[in-house]
Amino acid sequence: MKLFVAIDLEGICAVVSERDADREGPAAELARRHMRADLDAVLAGCLAAGAGEVVVCDAHDDGRNLDAGGLPPQVMLVSGGGGRHSMMQGIGAGCDGALFVGYHARAGTEAAVLEHTWNYKVFSARFGDLEVGEFGLGALLAGHFGVPPLYVSGDDKTAAEVRALAPGVVTTTVKKGVTRLCAELCPPQEARERMRADAESAVRRRAEARPLVWNGRPLTLTFTRAEFCDRAASCPGAKRLDGRTLKIAGETYEEIYLSFLTCVRLSDLEG
Ligand SMILES: [Zn+2]
């Protein structure tokens, strides 16, 4: 059995501040240690459930948050940024399930720790009436390859977002958002015991899980400012709907996902 794990930072145990999510500094160093400990807990659950191979994508920022040292021999770490599938680099048809660790709620969610969608320039991402964040965008790509989402860890708002979109997915809540930058933290050791047990039971029950299926609607991508949309609008195939909004169509979900990534990368460019 082969599993895919995408791991982000904002939904990791004890992470609450932008400083934790930075590339450098003591807060970032501590956050990365928590990230590795959360990963170790989930990997222990995966291996206990019989996983023979686990691909882990370091999905936060530039993808250089985790040290491969000491990982179990069944684990392959995808490290570094710019991969074709970005946060989902390593997903493919050969995987039996996808797990999402340290995930956060989509942009605009109230009382959700460090909420955003991909970068801080995206206001919303919707397929018709279905609004999605990073979990939805990634789980739909897994679905494109026939891979079901099995498990998610993060704050309580992330868990609610996941339940609404994919009701059968097992979630572990590791903190309760009070504001965007304040949370009630579960003691990490206690949270990790639940993570290990929840991930193990999610993987054991994978036969009941179903891939998330794209509803066939184009992506409506709204930025927070017209300036960001101006930059992204040069993406081939993107149609400008208004000052802040693009429509992105595609034959397959993967096509839309790749265009979305291009738009987001363009929106980050200066000048
Ligand atoms: Zn993220």
CSV table of C-alpha atoms and ligand atoms in Angstrom, one decimal:
chain,number,residue,atom,x,y,z
A,1,MET,CA,0.0,0.0,0.0
A,2,LYS,CA,1.3,3.4,-1.1
A,3,LEU,CA,0.2,6.6,0.6
A,4,PHE,CA,0.7,10.3,-0.2
A,5,VAL,CA,1.1,12.9,2.6
A,6,ALA,CA,1.0,16.7,2.0
A,7,ILE,CA,2.3,18.6,5.0
A,8,ASP,CA,1.8,22.4,5.5
A,9,LEU,CA,2.7,24.5,8.5
A,10,GLU,CA,-0.2,26.7,9.6
A,11,GLY,CA,-2.2,23.8,11.0
A,12,ILE,CA,0.6,22.3,12.9
A,13,CYS,CA,0.4,21.9,16.7
A,14,ALA,CA,1.3,25.1,18.5
A,15,VAL,CA,1.7,27.3,15.4
A,16,VAL,CA,-0.3,30.6,15.6
A,17,SER,CA,1.8,33.4,14.3
A,18,GLU,CA,3.2,34.7,11.0
A,19,ARG,CA,6.6,34.5,12.6
A,20,ASP,CA,6.1,30.7,13.0
A,21,ALA,CA,5.5,30.5,9.2
A,22,ASP,CA,8.6,32.6,8.3
A,23,ARG,CA,11.7,31.1,6.6
A,24,GLU,CA,14.1,32.2,9.4
A,25,GLY,CA,14.2,33.0,13.1
A,26,PRO,CA,13.7,31.2,16.4
A,27,ALA,CA,9.9,30.9,16.0
A,28,ALA,CA,10.3,29.4,12.6
A,29,GLU,CA,12.9,26.9,13.9
A,30,LEU,CA,10.5,25.8,16.7
A,31,ALA,CA,7.6,25.6,14.3
A,32,ARG,CA,9.6,23.3,12.0
A,33,ARG,CA,10.4,21.0,15.0
A,34,HIS,CA,6.7,20.8,15.7
A,35,MET,CA,6.0,20.1,12.0
A,36,ARG,CA,8.4,17.2,12.1
A,37,ALA,CA,6.9,15.8,15.3
A,38,ASP,CA,3.3,16.0,13.8
A,39,LEU,CA,4.6,14.2,10.7
A,40,ASP,CA,6.2,11.5,12.7
A,41,ALA,CA,2.9,10.9,14.5
A,42,VAL,CA,1.0,10.6,11.3
A,43,LEU,CA,3.7,8.4,9.7
A,44,ALA,CA,3.6,6.1,12.7
A,45,GLY,CA,-0.2,5.7,12.2
A,46,CYS,CA,0.3,5.0,8.4
A,47,LEU,CA,3.0,2.4,9.0
A,48,ALA,CA,1.0,0.7,11.8
A,49,ALA,CA,-1.9,0.4,9.3
A,50,GLY,CA,0.3,-1.4,6.9
A,51,ALA,CA,1.7,1.2,4.5
A,52,GLY,CA,4.6,-0.1,2.5
A,53,GLU,CA,5.5,3.2,0.9
A,54,VAL,CA,4.7,6.8,1.9
A,55,VAL,CA,5.5,9.9,-0.3
A,56,VAL,CA,5.6,13.0,1.8
A,57,CYS,CA,5.5,16.5,0.1
A,58,ASP,CA,7.0,19.3,2.2
A,59,ALA,CA,4.2,21.7,1.0
A,60,HIS,CA,4.9,24.9,3.0
A,61,ASP,CA,6.5,27.9,1.3
A,62,ASP,CA,9.7,26.9,-0.5
A,63,GLY,CA,9.3,23.3,0.6
A,64,ARG,CA,12.5,23.3,2.7
A,65,ASN,CA,11.1,22.9,6.2
A,66,LEU,CA,11.7,19.2,6.9
A,67,ASP,CA,15.0,17.4,7.4
A,68,ALA,CA,14.9,13.9,5.7
A,69,GLY,CA,17.3,12.6,8.5
A,70,GLY,CA,15.8,9.9,10.6
A,71,LEU,CA,12.7,9.3,8.5
A,72,PRO,CA,11.6,5.7,8.3
A,73,PRO,CA,13.0,3.7,5.3
A,74,GLN,CA,9.5,3.4,3.8
A,75,VAL,CA,9.2,7.2,3.4
A,76,MET,CA,10.3,9.3,0.5
A,77,LEU,CA,10.4,13.1,1.1
A,78,VAL,CA,9.7,15.5,-1.7
A,79,SER,CA,11.7,18.6,-0.7
A,80,GLY,CA,11.9,22.0,-2.4
A,81,GLY,CA,9.6,24.2,-4.4
A,82,GLY,CA,8.5,24.7,-8.0
A,83,GLY,CA,7.3,21.1,-8.7
A,84,ARG,CA,4.6,20.7,-11.3
A,85,HIS,CA,1.9,19.9,-8.8
A,86,SER,CA,3.3,22.2,-6.1
A,87,MET,CA,1.8,21.3,-2.7
A,88,MET,CA,0.7,17.9,-4.2
A,89,GLN,CA,4.0,17.0,-5.8
A,90,GLY,CA,4.3,13.2,-5.8
A,91,ILE,CA,0.6,12.4,-6.0
A,92,GLY,CA,-0.3,10.0,-8.8
A,93,ALA,CA,-2.4,7.1,-9.9
A,94,GLY,CA,-0.4,4.6,-7.9
A,95,CYS,CA,-1.4,6.0,-4.5
A,96,ASP,CA,-4.0,4.3,-2.3
A,97,GLY,CA,-4.9,7.4,-0.3
A,98,ALA,CA,-4.0,11.0,0.5
A,99,LEU,CA,-3.4,12.5,3.9
A,100,PHE,CA,-3.1,16.3,4.7
A,101,VAL,CA,-1.2,17.3,7.8
A,102,GLY,CA,-1.0,20.8,9.3
A,103,TYR,CA,-3.6,22.2,6.9
A,104,HIS,CA,-5.5,25.4,7.5
A,105,ALA,CA,-8.8,26.9,6.5
A,106,ARG,CA,-9.4,28.8,3.3
A,107,ALA,CA,-9.0,32.5,2.9
A,108,GLY,CA,-11.7,34.6,4.7
A,109,THR,CA,-12.7,32.0,7.3
A,110,GLU,CA,-13.6,33.6,10.6
A,111,ALA,CA,-11.5,32.6,13.7
A,112,ALA,CA,-9.3,30.3,11.7
A,113,VAL,CA,-5.6,30.2,12.5
A,114,LEU,CA,-3.5,31.8,9.7
A,115,GLU,CA,-6.3,31.3,7.1
A,116,HIS,CA,-5.3,31.9,3.5
A,117,THR,CA,-5.5,30.1,0.1
A,118,TRP,CA,-2.1,29.5,-1.5
A,119,ASN,CA,-0.7,33.0,-1.2
A,120,TYR,CA,-2.1,36.0,0.6
A,121,LYS,CA,-3.4,37.5,-2.7
A,122,VAL,CA,-6.2,35.0,-3.3
A,123,PHE,CA,-9.6,36.2,-2.0
A,124,SER,CA,-11.6,33.1,-3.1
A,125,ALA,CA,-11.5,30.1,-5.3
A,126,ARG,CA,-14.8,28.7,-6.4
A,127,PHE,CA,-16.2,26.0,-8.8
A,128,GLY,CA,-19.7,27.4,-9.2
A,129,ASP,CA,-21.2,27.6,-5.7
A,130,LEU,CA,-18.5,25.3,-4.3
A,131,GLU,CA,-15.8,27.4,-2.5
A,132,VAL,CA,-12.5,25.6,-1.8
A,133,GLY,CA,-9.3,26.3,0.0
A,134,GLU,CA,-6.0,24.4,-0.1
A,135,PHE,CA,-7.5,21.1,1.1
A,136,GLY,CA,-10.2,21.2,-1.6
A,137,LEU,CA,-7.8,22.2,-4.4
A,138,GLY,CA,-5.4,19.4,-3.4
A,139,ALA,CA,-8.0,16.7,-2.7
A,140,LEU,CA,-9.6,17.4,-6.1
A,141,LEU,CA,-6.2,16.8,-7.7
A,142,ALA,CA,-5.9,13.5,-5.8
A,143,GLY,CA,-9.4,12.7,-7.1
A,144,HIS,CA,-8.2,13.4,-10.7
A,145,PHE,CA,-5.9,10.5,-10.2
A,146,GLY,CA,-8.6,8.3,-8.5
A,147,VAL,CA,-7.0,8.8,-5.0
A,148,PRO,CA,-9.3,9.3,-2.0
A,149,PRO,CA,-8.6,11.8,0.8
A,150,LEU,CA,-8.3,9.9,4.0
A,151,TYR,CA,-7.2,12.2,6.8
A,152,VAL,CA,-6.6,15.8,7.7
A,153,SER,CA,-5.1,17.6,10.8
A,154,GLY,CA,-5.4,21.3,11.6
A,155,ASP,CA,-7.5,23.7,13.6
A,156,ASP,CA,-11.2,23.3,14.3
A,157,LYS,CA,-12.2,25.5,11.3
A,158,THR,CA,-10.1,23.3,9.0
A,159,ALA,CA,-11.9,20.2,10.3
A,160,ALA,CA,-15.3,21.9,9.7
A,161,GLU,CA,-14.2,22.8,6.1
A,162,VAL,CA,-13.1,19.2,5.4
A,163,ARG,CA,-16.3,17.7,6.9
A,164,ALA,CA,-18.5,20.0,4.6
A,165,LEU,CA,-16.5,19.1,1.5
A,166,ALA,CA,-15.6,15.4,2.1
A,167,PRO,CA,-17.7,14.0,5.0
A,168,GLY,CA,-16.0,10.7,5.4
A,169,VAL,CA,-12.5,12.1,5.9
A,170,VAL,CA,-11.1,11.5,9.4
A,171,THR,CA,-9.9,14.8,11.0
A,172,THR,CA,-7.8,15.6,14.1
A,173,THR,CA,-8.3,19.0,15.7
A,174,VAL,CA,-5.0,20.2,17.2
A,175,LYS,CA,-6.1,23.7,18.2
A,176,LYS,CA,-9.2,25.9,18.4
A,177,GLY,CA,-9.0,29.3,16.5
A,178,VAL,CA,-9.9,32.3,18.6
A,179,THR,CA,-8.9,34.9,16.0
A,180,ARG,CA,-6.6,34.6,12.9
A,181,LEU,CA,-3.6,35.0,15.2
A,182,CYS,CA,-4.8,33.5,18.4
A,183,ALA,CA,-5.7,29.9,19.3
A,184,GLU,CA,-6.4,27.6,22.2
A,185,LEU,CA,-3.7,25.0,21.9
A,186,CYS,CA,-4.0,21.3,22.7
A,187,PRO,CA,-0.9,20.0,24.4
A,188,PRO,CA,1.2,18.8,21.4
A,189,GLN,CA,2.0,15.4,22.9
A,190,GLU,CA,-1.7,14.7,23.6
A,191,ALA,CA,-2.7,15.9,20.1
A,192,ARG,CA,-0.1,13.7,18.5
A,193,GLU,CA,-1.4,10.6,20.2
A,194,ARG,CA,-4.8,11.4,18.7
A,195,MET,CA,-3.1,12.1,15.3
A,196,ARG,CA,-1.3,8.7,15.3
A,197,ALA,CA,-4.5,6.8,16.3
A,198,ASP,CA,-6.8,8.8,13.9
A,199,ALA,CA,-4.4,8.4,10.9
A,200,GLU,CA,-4.1,4.7,11.6
A,201,SER,CA,-7.8,4.2,11.7
A,202,ALA,CA,-8.3,6.4,8.6
A,203,VAL,CA,-5.8,4.3,6.6
A,204,ARG,CA,-7.3,1.0,7.9
A,205,ARG,CA,-10.8,2.2,6.7
A,206,ARG,CA,-9.5,3.3,3.3
A,207,ALA,CA,-11.7,0.8,1.4
A,208,GLU,CA,-14.8,2.9,2.4
A,209,ALA,CA,-13.2,6.2,1.2
A,210,ARG,CA,-14.1,7.7,-2.2
A,211,PRO,CA,-12.1,10.1,-4.3
A,212,LEU,CA,-13.4,13.7,-4.4
A,213,VAL,CA,-14.9,14.3,-7.9
A,214,TRP,CA,-14.6,17.7,-9.7
A,215,ASN,CA,-18.1,19.1,-10.5
A,216,GLY,CA,-17.0,20.1,-14.0
A,217,ARG,CA,-17.4,23.8,-13.4
A,218,PRO,CA,-14.7,26.3,-14.3
A,219,LEU,CA,-12.7,27.9,-11.5
A,220,THR,CA,-13.7,31.4,-10.5
A,221,LEU,CA,-10.5,32.9,-9.0
A,222,THR,CA,-10.9,36.3,-7.2
A,223,PHE,CA,-7.9,38.2,-5.9
A,224,THR,CA,-7.8,40.7,-3.0
A,225,ARG,CA,-6.7,43.5,-5.3
A,226,ALA,CA,-7.0,44.4,-9.1
A,227,GLU,CA,-3.2,44.7,-9.3
A,228,PHE,CA,-2.7,41.0,-8.5
A,229,CYS,CA,-5.4,40.1,-11.1
A,230,ASP,CA,-3.6,42.3,-13.7
A,231,ARG,CA,-0.5,40.2,-13.3
A,232,ALA,CA,-2.4,36.8,-13.3
A,233,ALA,CA,-4.6,37.7,-16.3
A,234,SER,CA,-1.7,37.1,-18.8
A,235,CYS,CA,-2.0,33.3,-18.0
A,236,PRO,CA,-3.1,31.7,-21.3
A,237,GLY,CA,-6.7,30.5,-21.1
A,238,ALA,CA,-7.7,32.8,-18.2
A,239,LYS,CA,-10.7,35.0,-18.9
A,240,ARG,CA,-11.0,38.3,-17.0
A,241,LEU,CA,-14.5,38.7,-15.5
A,242,ASP,CA,-13.9,41.9,-13.5
A,243,GLY,CA,-11.2,43.9,-11.8
A,244,ARG,CA,-10.3,41.2,-9.4
A,245,THR,CA,-11.7,38.0,-10.9
A,246,LEU,CA,-10.6,35.5,-13.5
A,247,LYS,CA,-12.4,32.5,-14.9
A,248,ILE,CA,-10.2,29.4,-15.7
A,249,ALA,CA,-11.7,26.6,-17.7
A,250,GLY,CA,-10.1,23.2,-18.6
A,251,GLU,CA,-10.9,19.8,-20.1
A,252,THR,CA,-9.7,18.1,-16.9
A,253,TYR,CA,-9.3,19.2,-13.3
A,254,GLU,CA,-5.5,18.8,-13.6
A,255,GLU,CA,-5.5,21.4,-16.4
A,256,ILE,CA,-7.4,23.8,-14.2
A,257,TYR,CA,-5.2,23.1,-11.3
A,258,LEU,CA,-2.0,23.8,-13.4
A,259,SER,CA,-3.6,27.1,-14.7
A,260,PHE,CA,-4.5,28.0,-11.1
A,261,LEU,CA,-0.8,27.5,-10.0
A,262,THR,CA,0.4,29.7,-12.9
A,263,CYS,CA,-2.1,32.5,-12.0
A,264,VAL,CA,-1.0,32.4,-8.4
A,265,ARG,CA,2.7,32.4,-9.3
A,266,LEU,CA,2.1,35.4,-11.7
A,267,SER,CA,0.2,37.3,-9.0
A,268,ASP,CA,3.3,37.1,-6.8
A,269,LEU,CA,5.6,38.6,-9.4
A,270,GLU,CA,6.6,42.3,-9.0
A,271,GLY,CA,6.6,44.7,-11.9
B,1,ZN,ZN,-1.0,26.6,3.2
